[in-house]
Short mmCIF file of C-alpha atoms in Angstrom, two decimals:
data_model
loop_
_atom_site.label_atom_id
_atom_site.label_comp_id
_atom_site.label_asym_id
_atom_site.label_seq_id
_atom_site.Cartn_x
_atom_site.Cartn_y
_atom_site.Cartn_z
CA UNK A 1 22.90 129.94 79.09
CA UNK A 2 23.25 128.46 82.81
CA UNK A 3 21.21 125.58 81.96
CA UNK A 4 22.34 121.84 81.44
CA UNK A 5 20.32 121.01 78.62
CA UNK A 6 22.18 123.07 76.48
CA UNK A 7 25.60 121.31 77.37
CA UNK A 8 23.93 118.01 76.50
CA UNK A 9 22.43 119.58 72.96
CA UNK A 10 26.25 120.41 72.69
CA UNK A 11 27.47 116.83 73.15
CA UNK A 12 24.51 114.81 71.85
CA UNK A 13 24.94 116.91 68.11
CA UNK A 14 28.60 116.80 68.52
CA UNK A 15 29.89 114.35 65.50
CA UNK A 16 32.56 112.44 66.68
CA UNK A 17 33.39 110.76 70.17
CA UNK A 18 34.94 113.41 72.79
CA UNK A 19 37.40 112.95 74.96
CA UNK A 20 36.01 114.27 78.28
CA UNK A 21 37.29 115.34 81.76
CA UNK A 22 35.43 115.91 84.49
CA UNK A 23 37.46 117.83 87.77
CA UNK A 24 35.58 117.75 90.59
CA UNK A 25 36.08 117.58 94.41
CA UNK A 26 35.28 113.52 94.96
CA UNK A 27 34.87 113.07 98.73
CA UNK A 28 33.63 109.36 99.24
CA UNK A 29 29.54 110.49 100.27
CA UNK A 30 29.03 113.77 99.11
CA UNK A 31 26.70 115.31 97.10
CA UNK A 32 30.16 116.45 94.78
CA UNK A 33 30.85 113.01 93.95
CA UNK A 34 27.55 111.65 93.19
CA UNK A 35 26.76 115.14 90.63
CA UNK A 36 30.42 113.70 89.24
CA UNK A 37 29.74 110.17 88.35
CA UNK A 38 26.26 111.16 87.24
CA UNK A 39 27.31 113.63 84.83
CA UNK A 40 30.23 111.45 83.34
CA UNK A 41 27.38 108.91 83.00
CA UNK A 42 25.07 110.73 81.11
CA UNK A 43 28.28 111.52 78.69
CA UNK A 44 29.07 108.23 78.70
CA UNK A 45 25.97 107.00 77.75
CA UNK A 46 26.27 109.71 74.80
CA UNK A 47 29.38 108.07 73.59
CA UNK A 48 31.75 110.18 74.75
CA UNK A 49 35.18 109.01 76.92
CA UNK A 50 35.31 110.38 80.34
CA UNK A 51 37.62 110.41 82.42
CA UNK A 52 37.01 111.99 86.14
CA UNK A 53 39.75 114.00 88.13
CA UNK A 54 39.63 114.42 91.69
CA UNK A 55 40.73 118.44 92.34
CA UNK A 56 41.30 117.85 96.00
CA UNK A 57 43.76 114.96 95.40
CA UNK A 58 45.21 116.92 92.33
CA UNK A 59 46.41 119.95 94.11
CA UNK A 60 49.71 119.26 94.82
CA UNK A 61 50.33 117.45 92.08
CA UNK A 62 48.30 118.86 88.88
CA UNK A 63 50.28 118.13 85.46
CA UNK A 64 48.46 120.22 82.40
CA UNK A 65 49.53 117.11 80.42
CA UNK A 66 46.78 115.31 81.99
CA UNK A 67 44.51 117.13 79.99
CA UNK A 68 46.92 116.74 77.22
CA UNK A 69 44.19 115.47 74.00
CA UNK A 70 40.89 116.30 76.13
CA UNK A 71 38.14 118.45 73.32
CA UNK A 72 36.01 119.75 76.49
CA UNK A 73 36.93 120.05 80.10
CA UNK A 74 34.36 119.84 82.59
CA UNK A 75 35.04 121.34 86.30
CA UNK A 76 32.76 121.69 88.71
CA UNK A 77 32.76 124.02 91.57
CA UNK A 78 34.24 127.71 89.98
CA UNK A 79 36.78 127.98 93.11
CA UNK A 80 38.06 124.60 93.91
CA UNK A 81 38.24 122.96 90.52
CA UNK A 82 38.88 125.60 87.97
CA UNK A 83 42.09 126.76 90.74
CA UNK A 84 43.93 123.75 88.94
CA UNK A 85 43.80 125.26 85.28
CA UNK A 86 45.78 128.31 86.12
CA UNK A 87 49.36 128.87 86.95
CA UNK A 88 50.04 132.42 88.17
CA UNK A 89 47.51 133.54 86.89
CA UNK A 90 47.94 132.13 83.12
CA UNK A 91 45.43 129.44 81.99
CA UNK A 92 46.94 126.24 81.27
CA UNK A 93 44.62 124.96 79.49
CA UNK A 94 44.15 124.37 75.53
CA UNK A 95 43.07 127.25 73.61
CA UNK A 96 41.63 124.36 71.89
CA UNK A 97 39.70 122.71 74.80
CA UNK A 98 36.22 123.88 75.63
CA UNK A 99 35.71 124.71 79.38
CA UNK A 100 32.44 124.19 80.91
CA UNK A 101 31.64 125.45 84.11
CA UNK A 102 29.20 123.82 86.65
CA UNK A 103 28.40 126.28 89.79
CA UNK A 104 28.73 124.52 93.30
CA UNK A 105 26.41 126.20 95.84
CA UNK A 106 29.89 126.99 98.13
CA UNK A 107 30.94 129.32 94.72
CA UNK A 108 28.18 131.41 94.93
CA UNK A 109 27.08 131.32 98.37
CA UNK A 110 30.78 131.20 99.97
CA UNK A 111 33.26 131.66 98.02
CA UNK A 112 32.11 135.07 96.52
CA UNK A 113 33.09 136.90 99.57
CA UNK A 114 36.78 136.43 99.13
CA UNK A 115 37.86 138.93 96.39
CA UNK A 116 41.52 136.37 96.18
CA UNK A 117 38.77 133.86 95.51
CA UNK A 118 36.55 135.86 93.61
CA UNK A 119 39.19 136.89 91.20
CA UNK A 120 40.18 133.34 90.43
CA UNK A 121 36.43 132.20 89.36
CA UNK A 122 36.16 135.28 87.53
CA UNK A 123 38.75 134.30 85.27
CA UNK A 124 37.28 130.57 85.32
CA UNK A 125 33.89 131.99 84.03
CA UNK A 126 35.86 134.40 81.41
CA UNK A 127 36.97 131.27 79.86
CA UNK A 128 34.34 129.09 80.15
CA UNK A 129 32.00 128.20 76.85
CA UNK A 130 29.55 127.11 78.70
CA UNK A 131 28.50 128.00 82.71
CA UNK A 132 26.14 125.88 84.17
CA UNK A 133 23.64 126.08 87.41
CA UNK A 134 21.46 124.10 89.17
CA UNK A 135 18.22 125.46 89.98
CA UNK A 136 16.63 128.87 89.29
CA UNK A 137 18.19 130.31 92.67
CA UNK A 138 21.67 130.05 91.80
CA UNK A 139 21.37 130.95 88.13
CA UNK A 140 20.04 134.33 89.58
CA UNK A 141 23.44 134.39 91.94
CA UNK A 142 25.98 133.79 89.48
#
């Protein structure tokens, strides 16, 4: 299901506090950020811990032990976030950490001509639990 009520039925049911992390691209006045700190809010708010990682700033230096303890791991944008959980092509996340996937508009309206590209948020998407969308346009796209 690409829709984000059925994340939040996820969380709000879920019967202990989660440890959270939310990788996103965080550019001071962008749309990116402000879908970022609303999302960890609403999580918040549901008595989860969140903590939010910046994917542009993490690029050089990603550690998987940053994620070390985290039950679900949010990323948003296919492409630019979900790049960081694989190394050559392994995942290096978890098995035990749920992925969820929120579409950016550059995934499926961009980045989707690139097969390099393409072959990178495939894999993102194989692992993910959960894919989300925003709006009935890109849930026909992705």
């Amino acid at each position: 299901d690409l829709r984000l009520e059925v994340i939040e039925q996820m969380l709000v049911t879920a019967s202990k506090s989660l440890r959270l992390a939310f990788i996103a691209p965080c550019t001071e006045a962008t749309g990116n950020l402000t879908t970022a700190n609303r999302v960890c809010g609403l999580l918040e708010d549901l008595g989860h811990k969140c903590i939010l990682l910046d994917c542009e700033k993490l690029q050089e230096g990603f550690d998987s032990s940053m994620l070390s303890g985290i039950d679900v791991c949010f990323v948003l944008h296919a492409y630019r976030s979900g790049r960081l959980l694989f190394h050559e092509g392994h995942l290096i996340l978890n098995p035990s950490t749920a992925l969820v996937l929120i579409f950016g508009g550059t995934d499926v309206n961009v980045m989707t001509h690139d097969e390099g590209k393409m072959r990178v948020m495939t894999n993102v998407v194989q692992r993910a639990c959960r894919c989300v969308c925003f709006g009935d346009s890109m849930v026909k796209v992705a």
